[in-house]
Amino acid sequence: MTVRTRFAPSPTGYLHIGGARTALFNWLFARRNNGQFILRIEDTDAARSTEESIQAILDGMNWLGLAWDEGPFFQSKMFDVYRKHAAGLLEKGFAYRCFCAPAELEARREAALKAGRPPMYDNRCRERKDAPDAPFAVRFKSPTTGSTIFKDEIKGVINFDNSAIEDLVILRSDGTPTYNFCVVVDDATMGITHVIRGDDHINNTPKQLLIAKALGCVPPVFAHLPMILGSDKARLSKRHGATSVMAYKDMGILPHALVNYLARLGWSHGDQEIFSLAELIEKFSFENCGKSSGVFNPEKLLWLNQHYIKETKAEELAGLVLPFLEARGVNATEDTRLPKIIKTLKERSKTLVEMCDGALFYFKEKVEYDGQAAAKFLLPETIPLFKILIERLGEASGFSEKTIAEVFDSVIAEKGIKLGKLAQPVRVALTGGSISPGIFEMMDAMGKETVLKRLKDAAKFIEKKRES
RNA sequence: GGUCCUAUCGUCUAGAGGCCUAGGACGUGGCCCUCUCAAGGCCAAAACAUGGGUUCGAAUCCCAUUAGGAUCACCA
């Protein structure tokens, strides 16, 4: 039997970190077993579902590279199927009509809660023989005795007393189906073999198992993933910072860095931290999934991102940084220096945003000097040094890291100074600040023309400062 | 409150009864390297929730306690 998994988000917001991890594990398990991964949108709640959310989820999945084999299917387009099955259940006596008014139900629930009793529906319409001419919901007739047991692939055997499971509504009074019912029908009709989802669904599982049994279908295998928590160990939410997957794209996170991070949150393979997609697929198994919830750690994500930035070719990074530069008013599309520029930043950027910010000085029309840096390094005595550099760099036959280094060597040897004495003023002259990539690689990336111009500008700047 | 799940360094985790003086990674601190910042290298501090069993032997198995969390809708 081929493995078929599904990711079934409800379109009531963007794709968040928790959902992404669920999607990833479903995807990995399907790929691992040469199965199919299905995307299903659970939009039975028309009031809360939005078109934008659907798009946001699709965007998130695409960005992460979690391609689905079938779908997206929409539950809202399959209402007839659910109604047909609900009618069947009604006919067979597995379900019944409930005429209790929602407001009344709510009042009873609150009263029960207050009295410390379980806030379950009291089954009062179960044996009802009359059929008033009033709106009704359809409830599933849940067994009152016995227990429902299933073996969770991650958590192990879980046992529920049926008496604790209420007669849940499967069809609302407006005729629309509800979640626990749709899930069962869909998973059955779509041939889902493995349901991999958050462990907040554990309590739904016996309900779904019972419905599946009434429907006469073979239930899927379940695997419940532990939750992802925020730094305060509370469920991850906006309070903890970005929870939207796409927010990480905007922060300059590489999709594979997020994938790698998410994979290691709740799953492990010995001491290994870095996994290619192929390795993830090859090594994934429920056996190595943890049972306990984990705290989302942005620092570690950043470390992974930095790792993957270092691994990615400068040419590729150049393309990825372009939009970030664009957002800061720099159009570098035609700038052939870009790959070289990126190369100087690769080793020192945790995100694409950081890389973009670090690259800005290369493109400035005029260098803006940092006050402190200029005061410390752009001094009158550096003017002669700049003049010599301008002359020798101008005369040099090439403009490579090697030739630049040779020029610097000759200057410091002649003047009997340390490299730092020369490099820091030059750094400020070229970048405006005292922090930058290595001086030679940076100059090489900047290009001869710009370097000479900036050195001249800096010399002029010092002259002017001296006069005033 | 009922039900269910969970429990190893601050965080992610390794650990399948003796290989555990509990390993790795992020983060933190120190040192080295060095033209600045990083990167890199080396070193360090840092954990088996508690109490009972079982066993020759328990981080590992069982039970209880405690503490977290999830869930109890005509939401999904």
PDB file of C-alpha atoms in Angstrom, chain A residues 259-367:
ATOM      1  CA  VAL A 259      13.575  23.385   7.045  1.00  0.00           C
ATOM      2  CA  ASN A 260      16.714  22.038   8.703  1.00  0.00           C
ATOM      3  CA  TYR A 261      15.890  23.849  11.922  1.00  0.00           C
ATOM      4  CA  LEU A 262      12.293  22.661  11.993  1.00  0.00           C
ATOM      5  CA  ALA A 263      13.346  19.112  11.244  1.00  0.00           C
ATOM      6  CA  ARG A 264      15.661  19.086  14.243  1.00  0.00           C
ATOM      7  CA  LEU A 265      12.950  20.488  16.499  1.00  0.00           C
ATOM      8  CA  GLY A 266      11.274  17.287  17.526  1.00  0.00           C
ATOM      9  CA  TRP A 267      13.342  14.915  15.506  1.00  0.00           C
ATOM     10  CA  SER A 268      16.973  13.888  15.606  1.00  0.00           C
ATOM     11  CA  HIS A 269      19.504  11.597  14.081  1.00  0.00           C
ATOM     12  CA  GLY A 270      22.225  11.072  16.653  1.00  0.00           C
ATOM     13  CA  ASP A 271      24.439  14.101  16.999  1.00  0.00           C
ATOM     14  CA  GLN A 272      23.932  15.369  13.487  1.00  0.00           C
ATOM     15  CA  GLU A 273      22.798  18.961  13.125  1.00  0.00           C
ATOM     16  CA  ILE A 274      23.214  19.695   9.443  1.00  0.00           C
ATOM     17  CA  PHE A 275      21.027  17.813   6.987  1.00  0.00           C
ATOM     18  CA  SER A 276      20.545  18.168   3.275  1.00  0.00           C
ATOM     19  CA  LEU A 277      17.046  17.627   1.991  1.00  0.00           C
ATOM     20  CA  ALA A 278      18.080  14.251   0.642  1.00  0.00           C
ATOM     21  CA  GLU A 279      19.440  13.216   4.035  1.00  0.00           C
ATOM     22  CA  LEU A 280      16.303  14.356   5.770  1.00  0.00           C
ATOM     23  CA  ILE A 281      14.206  12.245   3.455  1.00  0.00           C
ATOM     24  CA  GLU A 282      16.495   9.277   3.776  1.00  0.00           C
ATOM     25  CA  LYS A 283      16.734   9.414   7.565  1.00  0.00           C
ATOM     26  CA  PHE A 284      13.328  10.526   8.699  1.00  0.00           C
ATOM     27  CA  SER A 285      11.366   8.164  10.891  1.00  0.00           C
ATOM     28  CA  PHE A 286       8.778   8.385  13.660  1.00  0.00           C
ATOM     29  CA  GLU A 287      11.083   6.391  15.863  1.00  0.00           C
ATOM     30  CA  ASN A 288      13.419   9.308  16.178  1.00  0.00           C
ATOM     31  CA  CYS A 289      10.727  11.846  16.844  1.00  0.00           C
ATOM     32  CA  GLY A 290      10.706  13.234  20.362  1.00  0.00           C
ATOM     33  CA  LYS A 291       7.619  13.053  22.537  1.00  0.00           C
ATOM     34  CA  SER A 292       7.980  16.298  24.412  1.00  0.00           C
ATOM     35  CA  SER A 293       7.314  19.813  23.257  1.00  0.00           C
ATOM     36  CA  GLY A 294      10.196  22.021  22.229  1.00  0.00           C
ATOM     37  CA  VAL A 295      11.047  25.677  22.513  1.00  0.00           C
ATOM     38  CA  PHE A 296      11.611  27.552  19.294  1.00  0.00           C
ATOM     39  CA  ASN A 297      15.118  28.978  19.429  1.00  0.00           C
ATOM     40  CA  PRO A 298      15.726  31.816  16.943  1.00  0.00           C
ATOM     41  CA  GLU A 299      19.450  31.891  17.785  1.00  0.00           C
ATOM     42  CA  LYS A 300      19.963  28.405  16.512  1.00  0.00           C
ATOM     43  CA  LEU A 301      17.982  29.142  13.381  1.00  0.00           C
ATOM     44  CA  LEU A 302      20.306  32.067  12.783  1.00  0.00           C
ATOM     45  CA  TRP A 303      23.324  29.837  13.219  1.00  0.00           C
ATOM     46  CA  LEU A 304      21.959  27.395  10.672  1.00  0.00           C
ATOM     47  CA  ASN A 305      21.145  30.239   8.329  1.00  0.00           C
ATOM     48  CA  GLN A 306      24.664  31.526   8.586  1.00  0.00           C
ATOM     49  CA  HIS A 307      25.933  28.054   7.892  1.00  0.00           C
ATOM     50  CA  TYR A 308      23.866  27.751   4.739  1.00  0.00           C
ATOM     51  CA  ILE A 309      24.783  31.239   3.597  1.00  0.00           C
ATOM     52  CA  LYS A 310      28.418  30.184   3.793  1.00  0.00           C
ATOM     53  CA  GLU A 311      27.622  27.072   1.788  1.00  0.00           C
ATOM     54  CA  THR A 312      25.685  28.849  -0.928  1.00  0.00           C
ATOM     55  CA  LYS A 313      27.503  30.092  -4.020  1.00  0.00           C
ATOM     56  CA  ALA A 314      28.003  33.840  -4.249  1.00  0.00           C
ATOM     57  CA  GLU A 315      26.262  33.953  -7.613  1.00  0.00           C
ATOM     58  CA  GLU A 316      23.149  32.394  -6.145  1.00  0.00           C
ATOM     59  CA  LEU A 317      23.211  34.628  -3.096  1.00  0.00           C
ATOM     60  CA  ALA A 318      23.542  37.634  -5.362  1.00  0.00           C
ATOM     61  CA  GLY A 319      20.188  36.833  -6.892  1.00  0.00           C
ATOM     62  CA  LEU A 320      18.629  36.374  -3.473  1.00  0.00           C
ATOM     63  CA  VAL A 321      19.967  39.654  -2.108  1.00  0.00           C
ATOM     64  CA  LEU A 322      18.798  41.701  -5.085  1.00  0.00           C
ATOM     65  CA  PRO A 323      15.240  42.217  -3.787  1.00  0.00           C
ATOM     66  CA  PHE A 324      16.557  43.283  -0.390  1.00  0.00           C
ATOM     67  CA  LEU A 325      18.848  45.841  -2.027  1.00  0.00           C
ATOM     68  CA  GLU A 326      15.959  46.995  -4.174  1.00  0.00           C
ATOM     69  CA  ALA A 327      13.923  47.609  -1.020  1.00  0.00           C
ATOM     70  CA  ARG A 328      16.688  49.942   0.121  1.00  0.00           C
ATOM     71  CA  GLY A 329      16.729  51.807  -3.134  1.00  0.00           C
ATOM     72  CA  VAL A 330      19.705  50.070  -4.698  1.00  0.00           C
ATOM     73  CA  ASN A 331      19.258  48.577  -8.102  1.00  0.00           C
ATOM     74  CA  ALA A 332      22.222  46.268  -8.526  1.00  0.00           C
ATOM     75  CA  THR A 333      20.752  44.085 -11.238  1.00  0.00           C
ATOM     76  CA  GLU A 334      23.304  45.231 -13.793  1.00  0.00           C
ATOM     77  CA  ASP A 335      26.220  45.564 -11.428  1.00  0.00           C
ATOM     78  CA  THR A 336      28.734  42.898 -12.404  1.00  0.00           C
ATOM     79  CA  ARG A 337      30.603  43.378  -9.142  1.00  0.00           C
ATOM     80  CA  LEU A 338      27.758  41.882  -7.142  1.00  0.00           C
ATOM     81  CA  PRO A 339      28.964  38.255  -6.872  1.00  0.00           C
ATOM     82  CA  LYS A 340      32.368  39.467  -5.724  1.00  0.00           C
ATOM     83  CA  ILE A 341      30.757  41.864  -3.292  1.00  0.00           C
ATOM     84  CA  ILE A 342      28.631  39.056  -1.888  1.00  0.00           C
ATOM     85  CA  LYS A 343      31.698  36.909  -1.542  1.00  0.00           C
ATOM     86  CA  THR A 344      33.214  39.454   0.826  1.00  0.00           C
ATOM     87  CA  LEU A 345      30.062  39.349   2.961  1.00  0.00           C
ATOM     88  CA  LYS A 346      29.303  35.635   2.960  1.00  0.00           C
ATOM     89  CA  GLU A 347      31.431  34.773   5.961  1.00  0.00           C
ATOM     90  CA  ARG A 348      30.021  37.532   8.093  1.00  0.00           C
ATOM     91  CA  SER A 349      26.276  37.571   7.519  1.00  0.00           C
ATOM     92  CA  LYS A 350      23.694  35.693   9.499  1.00  0.00           C
ATOM     93  CA  THR A 351      20.851  36.718   7.216  1.00  0.00           C
ATOM     94  CA  LEU A 352      20.290  38.101   3.744  1.00  0.00           C
ATOM     95  CA  VAL A 353      19.152  41.321   5.367  1.00  0.00           C
ATOM     96  CA  GLU A 354      22.437  41.622   7.190  1.00  0.00           C
ATOM     97  CA  MET A 355      24.233  40.857   3.960  1.00  0.00           C
ATOM     98  CA  CYS A 356      22.274  43.509   2.128  1.00  0.00           C
ATOM     99  CA  ASP A 357      22.973  46.105   4.799  1.00  0.00           C
ATOM    100  CA  GLY A 358      26.615  45.170   4.760  1.00  0.00           C
ATOM    101  CA  ALA A 359      26.728  45.655   0.994  1.00  0.00           C
ATOM    102  CA  LEU A 360      25.180  49.089   0.886  1.00  0.00           C
ATOM    103  CA  PHE A 361      28.447  51.001   1.205  1.00  0.00           C
ATOM    104  CA  TYR A 362      29.680  49.555  -2.075  1.00  0.00           C
ATOM    105  CA  PHE A 363      26.888  51.246  -3.958  1.00  0.00           C
ATOM    106  CA  LYS A 364      26.777  54.651  -2.312  1.00  0.00           C
ATOM    107  CA  GLU A 365      27.455  57.564  -4.625  1.00  0.00           C
ATOM    108  CA  LYS A 366      29.302  59.377  -1.858  1.00  0.00           C
ATOM    109  CA  VAL A 367      30.774  57.818   1.251  1.00  0.00           C
TER     110      VAL A 367
END
